[in-house]
Amino acid sequence: KVTEEVLFFPDDRVACKDYFVGEDGCNNNDCRFTHFPNSLSRLYEFINGAKGRLDVCVFVICCIDLADLLIAAHKRHVLVRVISDGEQTEITGSQIWNLRKAGIAVRTNKSSFLMHHKFVVIDDQLLLNGSFNWTRQAISGNQENLMALGNKRIVSLYTNEFERLWNAFDPQ
Amino acid sequence: KVTEEVLFFPDDRVACKDYFVGEDGCNNNDCRFTHFPNSLSRLYEFINGAKGRLDVCVFVICCIDLADLLIAAHKRHVLVRVISDGEQTEITGSQIWNLRKAGIAVRTNKSSFLMHHKFVVIDDQLLLNGSFNWTRQAISGNQENLMALGNKRIVSLYTNEFERLWNAFDPQ
Ligand SMILES: [Zn+2]
Ligand SMILES: [Zn+2]
């Protein structure tokens, strides 16, 4: 069955990454994060489910937990590629440098216009797309949406857009 | 057949609203806008196609041409409702006051968090959703996407979200 889900934010509480996608679950008896499924926990599961390829094309990436999931995917040999906005990589809290330090290739636009997409393609078969930037404010404060669509034709349009931008933003 | 399209921005040139959706077409021999179909012209057509209801839930609304299409819809007795971000209504170029002056009901969030959605539901049967705010920069400069989906289940999820926010942002 083709995936077709919509996640709305904000969540009431921040989902515990360890509980939902950690190898050993959450061992913290005083965990201040929630163990009830919500929009963020579902997003954790989608990203953690990547087996071969993660194409991330997101304007702002500041959320440490989501960046950590990309690094974890990279460590288990998923091909992780990240496109983000050039100016946003300089802001306080940006996780772009942590991604690069971990060995993940990141490309950005050099123009003063915005690389404003907020989409992810997982294993060439699932698209996440909406208004959702990877920030704590988007998770816990803002009104946001994120669609998860497995429709092949739509996914391929976004894969093409990712490749086009990846080549356009080639640092060479 | 169920609509399923993706529009990518930026467009090379701004589409001529009169040419694509004006009652009499474009009569300007020196028109500086393009008459070739592009992403914006398709968006014009979607909005202009509304027959009964337009639920607009968009973070930033500054584009005069798109705001004019909402006012034109209102004048032909389409029920137009707009939700936008409270702080963004105060910025230079915001079209929110023009919409209100024309008699369109607009509701906004009062919190410091963002009403960050950028979706539209047309006649309860077509969803437009993506990264695209209604600004000239989004049309002509930024990397942006906008999906047009007629999938009933997905449309109904966004209709529900619209009603929820419409009630939450009730000025009374
Ligand atoms: Zn926990
Ligand atoms: Zn013209």
mmCIF file of C-alpha atoms and ligand atoms in Angstrom:
data_model
loop_
_atom_site.group_PDB
_atom_site.id
_atom_site.type_symbol
_atom_site.label_atom_id
_atom_site.label_comp_id
_atom_site.label_asym_id
_atom_site.label_seq_id
_atom_site.Cartn_x
_atom_site.Cartn_y
_atom_site.Cartn_z
ATOM 1 C CA LYS A 1 0.000 0.000 0.000
ATOM 2 C CA VAL A 2 1.277 3.424 -0.984
ATOM 3 C CA THR A 3 2.107 5.694 1.952
ATOM 4 C CA GLU A 4 -0.134 8.733 2.213
ATOM 5 C CA GLU A 5 0.006 10.485 5.548
ATOM 6 C CA VAL A 6 -0.106 14.045 6.780
ATOM 7 C CA LEU A 7 1.654 15.246 9.920
ATOM 8 C CA PHE A 8 0.553 18.502 11.526
ATOM 9 C CA PHE A 9 2.606 20.493 13.997
ATOM 10 C CA PRO A 10 3.091 21.824 16.648
ATOM 11 C CA ASP A 11 3.336 18.776 18.869
ATOM 12 C CA ASP A 12 2.332 19.288 22.515
ATOM 13 C CA ARG A 13 5.606 17.762 23.660
ATOM 14 C CA VAL A 14 8.874 16.825 22.006
ATOM 15 C CA ALA A 15 9.089 13.114 21.159
ATOM 16 C CA CYS A 16 11.912 11.064 22.702
ATOM 17 C CA LYS A 17 14.263 10.074 19.903
ATOM 18 C CA ASP A 18 15.778 7.206 21.879
ATOM 19 C CA TYR A 19 12.390 5.740 22.687
ATOM 20 C CA PHE A 20 11.164 5.745 19.110
ATOM 21 C CA VAL A 21 14.247 4.988 17.057
ATOM 22 C CA GLY A 22 17.140 4.370 19.454
ATOM 23 C CA GLU A 23 18.733 0.944 19.274
ATOM 24 C CA ASP A 24 18.192 0.335 22.973
ATOM 25 C CA GLY A 25 15.115 2.489 23.493
ATOM 26 C CA CYS A 26 15.008 5.078 26.259
ATOM 27 C CA ASN A 27 16.726 4.185 29.489
ATOM 28 C CA ASN A 28 16.038 7.440 31.253
ATOM 29 C CA ASN A 29 13.535 7.030 34.102
ATOM 30 C CA ASP A 30 13.173 10.796 34.297
ATOM 31 C CA CYS A 31 12.939 11.323 30.550
ATOM 32 C CA ARG A 32 11.569 14.779 29.911
ATOM 33 C CA PHE A 33 10.481 13.877 26.373
ATOM 34 C CA THR A 34 7.253 12.149 25.479
ATOM 35 C CA HIS A 35 6.931 8.435 24.695
ATOM 36 C CA PHE A 36 3.494 8.920 23.138
ATOM 37 C CA PRO A 37 3.506 8.846 19.323
ATOM 38 C CA ASN A 38 3.100 12.225 17.686
ATOM 39 C CA SER A 39 4.105 14.009 14.474
ATOM 40 C CA LEU A 40 7.810 14.236 15.335
ATOM 41 C CA SER A 41 8.021 10.579 16.354
ATOM 42 C CA ARG A 42 6.551 9.629 12.987
ATOM 43 C CA LEU A 43 9.122 11.814 11.247
ATOM 44 C CA TYR A 44 11.869 10.069 13.273
ATOM 45 C CA GLU A 45 10.546 6.734 12.013
ATOM 46 C CA PHE A 46 10.463 7.819 8.384
ATOM 47 C CA ILE A 47 14.039 9.100 8.432
ATOM 48 C CA ASN A 48 15.312 6.181 10.460
ATOM 49 C CA GLY A 49 13.695 3.820 7.953
ATOM 50 C CA ALA A 50 16.030 4.907 5.149
ATOM 51 C CA LYS A 51 17.930 1.924 3.798
ATOM 52 C CA GLY A 52 19.945 3.248 0.859
ATOM 53 C CA ARG A 53 19.478 6.910 0.152
ATOM 54 C CA LEU A 54 18.398 10.101 1.868
ATOM 55 C CA ASP A 55 18.036 13.251 -0.229
ATOM 56 C CA VAL A 56 17.367 16.135 2.140
ATOM 57 C CA CYS A 57 16.495 19.519 0.643
ATOM 58 C CA VAL A 58 15.512 21.734 3.581
ATOM 59 C CA PHE A 59 15.819 25.512 4.037
ATOM 60 C CA VAL A 60 16.740 25.489 7.757
ATOM 61 C CA ILE A 61 18.309 22.580 9.648
ATOM 62 C CA CYS A 62 18.797 23.423 13.320
ATOM 63 C CA CYS A 63 17.175 20.491 15.157
ATOM 64 C CA ILE A 64 19.938 18.376 16.719
ATOM 65 C CA ASP A 65 17.790 15.248 17.012
ATOM 66 C CA LEU A 66 16.903 15.276 13.311
ATOM 67 C CA ALA A 67 20.499 16.067 12.298
ATOM 68 C CA ASP A 68 21.627 13.164 14.490
ATOM 69 C CA LEU A 69 19.334 10.837 12.564
ATOM 70 C CA LEU A 70 21.047 11.887 9.333
ATOM 71 C CA ILE A 71 24.452 11.210 10.890
ATOM 72 C CA ALA A 72 23.235 7.829 12.144
ATOM 73 C CA ALA A 73 21.991 6.998 8.642
ATOM 74 C CA HIS A 74 25.348 8.036 7.173
ATOM 75 C CA LYS A 75 27.099 5.751 9.680
ATOM 76 C CA ARG A 76 25.006 2.789 8.608
ATOM 77 C CA HIS A 77 26.070 3.518 4.999
ATOM 78 C CA VAL A 78 22.938 5.219 3.737
ATOM 79 C CA LEU A 79 23.969 7.729 1.043
ATOM 80 C CA VAL A 80 22.947 10.995 2.692
ATOM 81 C CA ARG A 81 22.983 14.193 0.624
ATOM 82 C CA VAL A 82 21.860 17.542 1.985
ATOM 83 C CA ILE A 83 20.898 20.730 0.164
ATOM 84 C CA SER A 84 20.177 23.749 2.328
ATOM 85 C CA ASP A 85 20.072 27.539 2.150
ATOM 86 C CA GLY A 86 23.483 29.192 2.138
ATOM 87 C CA GLU A 87 22.655 32.036 4.498
ATOM 88 C CA GLN A 88 20.770 29.773 6.887
ATOM 89 C CA THR A 89 23.857 27.608 7.368
ATOM 90 C CA GLU A 90 25.462 30.600 9.148
ATOM 91 C CA ILE A 91 22.762 31.123 11.769
ATOM 92 C CA THR A 92 23.136 30.173 15.405
ATOM 93 C CA GLY A 93 22.141 26.575 15.947
ATOM 94 C CA SER A 94 22.563 25.475 12.339
ATOM 95 C CA GLN A 95 23.504 21.805 12.225
ATOM 96 C CA ILE A 96 25.105 22.024 8.774
ATOM 97 C CA TRP A 97 28.640 22.096 10.150
ATOM 98 C CA ASN A 98 27.955 19.071 12.343
ATOM 99 C CA LEU A 99 26.662 17.218 9.289
ATOM 100 C CA ARG A 100 29.766 18.138 7.306
ATOM 101 C CA LYS A 101 32.058 17.201 10.218
ATOM 102 C CA ALA A 102 30.413 13.771 10.225
ATOM 103 C CA GLY A 103 31.279 13.380 6.541
ATOM 104 C CA ILE A 104 27.908 14.170 4.982
ATOM 105 C CA ALA A 105 28.014 16.112 1.694
ATOM 106 C CA VAL A 106 26.108 19.387 1.948
ATOM 107 C CA ARG A 107 25.546 21.816 -0.903
ATOM 108 C CA THR A 108 24.020 25.287 -0.694
ATOM 109 C CA ASN A 109 22.904 28.085 -2.990
ATOM 110 C CA LYS A 110 25.169 31.110 -3.266
ATOM 111 C CA SER A 111 22.543 33.616 -4.389
ATOM 112 C CA SER A 112 20.648 36.047 -2.184
ATOM 113 C CA PHE A 113 17.436 34.266 -3.105
ATOM 114 C CA LEU A 114 16.246 31.490 -0.847
ATOM 115 C CA MET A 115 16.681 27.759 -1.265
ATOM 116 C CA HIS A 116 13.273 27.546 0.363
ATOM 117 C CA HIS A 117 12.246 23.926 -0.256
ATOM 118 C CA LYS A 118 11.503 21.715 2.735
ATOM 119 C CA PHE A 119 11.411 18.243 1.221
ATOM 120 C CA VAL A 120 13.095 14.891 1.723
ATOM 121 C CA VAL A 121 13.136 11.871 -0.569
ATOM 122 C CA ILE A 122 13.787 8.551 1.154
ATOM 123 C CA ASP A 123 15.098 5.576 -0.841
ATOM 124 C CA ASP A 124 13.673 7.078 -4.049
ATOM 125 C CA GLN A 125 10.237 6.007 -2.902
ATOM 126 C CA LEU A 126 8.882 8.289 -0.211
ATOM 127 C CA LEU A 127 8.515 12.057 -0.326
ATOM 128 C CA LEU A 128 8.220 14.220 2.773
ATOM 129 C CA ASN A 129 7.115 17.734 1.833
ATOM 130 C CA GLY A 130 5.397 20.724 3.370
ATOM 131 C CA SER A 131 6.063 23.884 5.355
ATOM 132 C CA PHE A 132 8.193 22.194 7.999
ATOM 133 C CA ASN A 133 11.757 23.395 8.589
ATOM 134 C CA TRP A 134 13.928 21.351 10.913
ATOM 135 C CA THR A 135 13.778 23.612 13.943
ATOM 136 C CA ARG A 136 12.550 23.299 17.493
ATOM 137 C CA GLN A 137 10.136 26.152 16.858
ATOM 138 C CA ALA A 138 8.553 24.253 13.964
ATOM 139 C CA ILE A 139 8.176 21.163 16.134
ATOM 140 C CA SER A 140 6.806 22.767 19.278
ATOM 141 C CA GLY A 141 5.447 26.177 18.368
ATOM 142 C CA ASN A 142 4.435 26.861 14.808
ATOM 143 C CA GLN A 143 1.482 25.740 12.733
ATOM 144 C CA GLU A 144 3.142 23.438 10.190
ATOM 145 C CA ASN A 145 2.381 20.505 7.927
ATOM 146 C CA LEU A 146 4.391 17.691 6.434
ATOM 147 C CA MET A 147 3.010 15.228 3.901
ATOM 148 C CA ALA A 148 4.435 11.733 3.456
ATOM 149 C CA LEU A 149 3.642 10.490 -0.043
ATOM 150 C CA GLY A 150 4.718 7.285 -1.743
ATOM 151 C CA ASN A 151 3.196 8.141 -5.136
ATOM 152 C CA LYS A 152 5.902 7.157 -7.644
ATOM 153 C CA ARG A 153 5.294 9.886 -10.174
ATOM 154 C CA ILE A 154 5.334 12.625 -7.574
ATOM 155 C CA VAL A 155 8.415 11.188 -5.873
ATOM 156 C CA SER A 156 10.272 11.130 -9.191
ATOM 157 C CA LEU A 157 9.497 14.822 -9.827
ATOM 158 C CA TYR A 158 11.146 15.701 -6.517
ATOM 159 C CA THR A 159 14.075 13.350 -7.146
ATOM 160 C CA ASN A 160 14.646 15.175 -10.435
ATOM 161 C CA GLU A 161 14.470 18.547 -8.709
ATOM 162 C CA PHE A 162 16.965 17.340 -6.107
ATOM 163 C CA GLU A 163 19.424 16.195 -8.796
ATOM 164 C CA ARG A 164 19.012 19.450 -10.684
ATOM 165 C CA LEU A 165 19.802 21.526 -7.595
ATOM 166 C CA TRP A 166 22.576 19.173 -6.476
ATOM 167 C CA ASN A 167 24.322 19.760 -9.807
ATOM 168 C CA ALA A 168 23.569 23.485 -9.847
ATOM 169 C CA PHE A 169 25.077 23.898 -6.374
ATOM 170 C CA ASP A 170 28.171 21.826 -7.144
ATOM 171 C CA PRO A 171 30.996 23.502 -5.202
ATOM 172 C CA GLN A 172 33.439 22.795 -8.077
ATOM 173 C CA LYS B 1 -8.982 12.066 -13.380
ATOM 174 C CA VAL B 2 -7.557 13.200 -10.066
ATOM 175 C CA THR B 3 -5.286 16.240 -10.305
ATOM 176 C CA GLU B 4 -1.695 15.521 -9.388
ATOM 177 C CA GLU B 5 0.761 18.185 -10.481
ATOM 178 C CA VAL B 6 3.877 19.779 -9.098
ATOM 179 C CA LEU B 7 4.905 23.357 -9.811
ATOM 180 C CA PHE B 8 8.500 24.400 -9.240
ATOM 181 C CA PHE B 9 9.705 27.964 -8.888
ATOM 182 C CA PRO B 10 11.386 30.337 -9.677
ATOM 183 C CA ASP B 11 9.834 31.148 -13.016
ATOM 184 C CA ASP B 12 12.122 32.875 -15.523
ATOM 185 C CA ARG B 13 9.575 35.617 -16.052
ATOM 186 C CA VAL B 14 6.387 36.708 -14.324
ATOM 187 C CA ALA B 15 3.240 35.407 -16.019
ATOM 188 C CA CYS B 16 0.704 37.933 -17.303
ATOM 189 C CA LYS B 17 -2.416 37.621 -15.160
ATOM 190 C CA ASP B 18 -4.634 39.269 -17.767
ATOM 191 C CA TYR B 19 -3.477 36.951 -20.499
ATOM 192 C CA PHE B 20 -4.106 33.760 -18.536
ATOM 193 C CA VAL B 21 -7.188 34.535 -16.471
ATOM 194 C CA GLY B 22 -8.402 38.012 -17.406
ATOM 195 C CA GLU B 23 -11.908 38.205 -18.877
ATOM 196 C CA ASP B 24 -10.664 40.007 -21.980
ATOM 197 C CA GLY B 25 -7.134 38.626 -22.142
ATOM 198 C CA CYS B 26 -4.143 40.960 -22.360
ATOM 199 C CA ASN B 27 -4.618 44.040 -24.485
ATOM 200 C CA ASN B 28 -1.179 45.475 -23.857
ATOM 201 C CA ASN B 29 0.995 45.351 -26.989
ATOM 202 C CA ASP B 30 4.046 46.166 -24.895
ATOM 203 C CA CYS B 31 3.178 43.741 -22.093
ATOM 204 C CA ARG B 32 6.262 43.177 -19.949
ATOM 205 C CA PHE B 33 4.925 39.916 -18.534
ATOM 206 C CA THR B 34 5.171 36.558 -20.241
ATOM 207 C CA HIS B 35 2.360 34.903 -22.170
ATOM 208 C CA PHE B 36 4.095 31.525 -22.103
ATOM 209 C CA PRO B 37 2.629 29.086 -19.576
ATOM 210 C CA ASN B 38 4.734 28.593 -16.445
ATOM 211 C CA SER B 39 4.274 27.744 -12.769
ATOM 212 C CA LEU B 40 2.642 31.041 -11.835
ATOM 213 C CA SER B 41 0.229 30.932 -14.770
ATOM 214 C CA ARG B 42 -0.867 27.478 -13.617
ATOM 215 C CA LEU B 43 -1.409 28.804 -10.108
ATOM 216 C CA TYR B 44 -3.506 31.643 -11.558
ATOM 217 C CA GLU B 45 -5.649 29.057 -13.328
ATOM 218 C CA PHE B 46 -6.151 26.947 -10.208
ATOM 219 C CA ILE B 47 -7.246 29.928 -8.108
ATOM 220 C CA ASN B 48 -9.358 31.412 -10.856
ATOM 221 C CA GLY B 49 -11.073 28.049 -11.260
ATOM 222 C CA ALA B 50 -12.661 28.237 -7.797
ATOM 223 C CA LYS B 51 -16.438 28.028 -8.073
ATOM 224 C CA GLY B 52 -17.724 27.952 -4.507
ATOM 225 C CA ARG B 53 -15.046 28.087 -1.864
ATOM 226 C CA LEU B 54 -11.443 29.191 -1.407
ATOM 227 C CA ASP B 55 -9.716 28.377 1.884
ATOM 228 C CA VAL B 56 -6.345 30.115 1.870
ATOM 229 C CA CYS B 57 -3.923 29.375 4.701
ATOM 230 C CA VAL B 58 -0.651 31.078 3.752
ATOM 231 C CA PHE B 59 2.097 32.547 5.966
ATOM 232 C CA VAL B 60 2.941 35.565 3.770
ATOM 233 C CA ILE B 61 0.604 37.191 1.222
ATOM 234 C CA CYS B 62 2.310 40.095 -0.567
ATOM 235 C CA CYS B 63 1.759 39.344 -4.258
ATOM 236 C CA ILE B 64 -0.771 41.826 -5.633
ATOM 237 C CA ASP B 65 -1.728 39.662 -8.616
ATOM 238 C CA LEU B 66 -2.564 36.673 -6.422
ATOM 239 C CA ALA B 67 -4.417 38.845 -3.895
ATOM 240 C CA ASP B 68 -6.389 40.345 -6.805
ATOM 241 C CA LEU B 69 -7.479 36.850 -7.831
ATOM 242 C CA LEU B 70 -8.899 36.321 -4.333
ATOM 243 C CA ILE B 71 -10.767 39.614 -4.555
ATOM 244 C CA ALA B 72 -12.078 38.685 -8.012
ATOM 245 C CA ALA B 73 -13.267 35.340 -6.618
ATOM 246 C CA HIS B 74 -14.969 37.124 -3.723
ATOM 247 C CA LYS B 75 -16.723 39.425 -6.210
ATOM 248 C CA ARG B 76 -18.097 36.470 -8.155
ATOM 249 C CA HIS B 77 -19.507 35.133 -4.861
ATOM 250 C CA VAL B 78 -16.928 32.473 -4.073
ATOM 251 C CA LEU B 79 -16.687 32.139 -0.279
ATOM 252 C CA VAL B 80 -13.089 33.245 0.299
ATOM 253 C CA ARG B 81 -11.545 32.768 3.750
ATOM 254 C CA VAL B 82 -7.952 33.650 4.523
ATOM 255 C CA ILE B 83 -5.732 32.590 7.421
ATOM 256 C CA SER B 84 -2.313 34.197 7.617
ATOM 257 C CA ASP B 85 0.435 34.961 10.107
ATOM 258 C CA GLY B 86 -0.328 37.867 12.432
ATOM 259 C CA GLU B 87 3.104 39.458 12.332
ATOM 260 C CA GLN B 88 3.425 39.046 8.576
ATOM 261 C CA THR B 89 0.246 41.058 8.029
ATOM 262 C CA GLU B 90 2.174 44.105 9.314
ATOM 263 C CA ILE B 91 5.069 43.950 6.864
ATOM 264 C CA THR B 92 5.521 46.285 3.930
ATOM 265 C CA GLY B 93 3.663 44.995 0.910
ATOM 266 C CA SER B 94 1.279 42.739 2.808
ATOM 267 C CA GLN B 95 -1.981 42.438 0.913
ATOM 268 C CA ILE B 96 -4.020 41.476 3.980
ATOM 269 C CA TRP B 97 -5.482 44.950 4.412
ATOM 270 C CA ASN B 98 -6.488 45.076 0.752
ATOM 271 C CA LEU B 99 -8.231 41.736 1.157
ATOM 272 C CA ARG B 100 -10.084 42.978 4.246
ATOM 273 C CA LYS B 101 -10.991 46.241 2.536
ATOM 274 C CA ALA B 102 -12.558 44.197 -0.266
ATOM 275 C CA GLY B 103 -14.698 42.388 2.294
ATOM 276 C CA ILE B 104 -12.762 39.128 2.611
ATOM 277 C CA ALA B 105 -12.622 37.617 6.091
ATOM 278 C CA VAL B 106 -9.032 37.194 7.299
ATOM 279 C CA ARG B 107 -8.017 35.576 10.573
ATOM 280 C CA THR B 108 -4.523 35.483 12.062
ATOM 281 C CA ASN B 109 -2.696 33.911 14.983
ATOM 282 C CA LYS B 110 -1.895 36.150 17.941
ATOM 283 C CA SER B 111 1.049 34.153 19.308
ATOM 284 C CA SER B 112 4.713 34.773 18.658
ATOM 285 C CA PHE B 113 4.928 31.383 16.965
ATOM 286 C CA LEU B 114 4.409 31.270 13.228
ATOM 287 C CA MET B 115 1.286 30.371 11.298
ATOM 288 C CA HIS B 116 3.683 28.859 8.799
ATOM 289 C CA HIS B 117 1.389 26.817 6.532
ATOM 290 C CA LYS B 118 1.318 27.629 2.825
ATOM 291 C CA PHE B 119 -1.720 25.716 1.615
ATOM 292 C CA VAL B 120 -4.957 26.427 -0.223
ATOM 293 C CA VAL B 121 -8.038 24.242 -0.580
ATOM 294 C CA ILE B 122 -10.201 24.973 -3.615
ATOM 295 C CA ASP B 123 -13.867 23.924 -3.653
ATOM 296 C CA ASP B 124 -13.154 21.223 -1.052
ATOM 297 C CA GLN B 125 -11.542 19.161 -3.793
ATOM 298 C CA LEU B 126 -8.087 20.463 -4.676
ATOM 299 C CA LEU B 127 -5.154 21.066 -2.335
ATOM 300 C CA LEU B 128 -2.262 23.363 -3.176
ATOM 301 C CA ASN B 129 0.594 22.835 -0.716
ATOM 302 C CA GLY B 130 4.340 23.301 -0.495
ATOM 303 C CA SER B 131 7.005 25.841 0.408
ATOM 304 C CA PHE B 132 5.516 28.645 -1.665
ATOM 305 C CA ASN B 133 4.570 31.931 0.023
ATOM 306 C CA TRP B 134 2.682 34.490 -2.042
ATOM 307 C CA THR B 135 5.551 36.870 -2.713
ATOM 308 C CA ARG B 136 7.332 38.163 -5.784
ATOM 309 C CA GLN B 137 10.572 36.697 -4.433
ATOM 310 C CA ALA B 138 9.012 33.215 -4.261
ATOM 311 C CA ILE B 139 7.776 33.550 -7.840
ATOM 312 C CA SER B 140 10.895 34.956 -9.468
ATOM 313 C CA GLY B 141 13.836 34.227 -7.193
ATOM 314 C CA ASN B 142 13.593 31.404 -4.694
ATOM 315 C CA GLN B 143 13.711 27.657 -5.097
ATOM 316 C CA GLU B 144 10.135 26.682 -4.224
ATOM 317 C CA ASN B 145 7.598 23.937 -4.838
ATOM 318 C CA LEU B 146 3.834 23.761 -4.873
ATOM 319 C CA MET B 147 1.889 20.519 -5.240
ATOM 320 C CA ALA B 148 -1.652 20.404 -6.628
ATOM 321 C CA LEU B 149 -3.414 17.298 -5.336
ATOM 322 C CA GLY B 150 -6.996 16.195 -5.819
ATOM 323 C CA ASN B 151 -6.751 13.153 -3.545
ATOM 324 C CA LYS B 152 -9.967 13.287 -1.469
ATOM 325 C CA ARG B 153 -8.554 11.902 1.764
ATOM 326 C CA ILE B 154 -5.608 14.286 1.755
ATOM 327 C CA VAL B 155 -7.788 17.258 0.830
ATOM 328 C CA SER B 156 -10.129 16.481 3.731
ATOM 329 C CA LEU B 157 -7.230 16.437 6.208
ATOM 330 C CA TYR B 158 -6.299 19.970 5.142
ATOM 331 C CA THR B 159 -9.920 21.119 5.162
ATOM 332 C CA ASN B 160 -10.143 19.904 8.749
ATOM 333 C CA GLU B 161 -6.926 21.716 9.670
ATOM 334 C CA PHE B 162 -8.283 24.884 8.065
ATOM 335 C CA GLU B 163 -11.532 24.690 10.078
ATOM 336 C CA ARG B 164 -9.611 24.003 13.273
ATOM 337 C CA LEU B 165 -7.408 27.074 12.792
ATOM 338 C CA TRP B 166 -10.302 29.216 11.561
ATOM 339 C CA ASN B 167 -12.106 28.518 14.830
ATOM 340 C CA ALA B 168 -8.966 28.880 16.949
ATOM 341 C CA PHE B 169 -8.235 32.298 15.426
ATOM 342 C CA ASP B 170 -11.814 33.528 15.773
ATOM 343 C CA PRO B 171 -11.509 37.258 16.578
ATOM 344 C CA GLN B 172 -14.498 37.039 18.978
HETATM 345 ZN ZN ZN C 1 12.626 8.923 26.675
HETATM 346 ZN ZN ZN C 2 0.220 40.448 -21.098
#
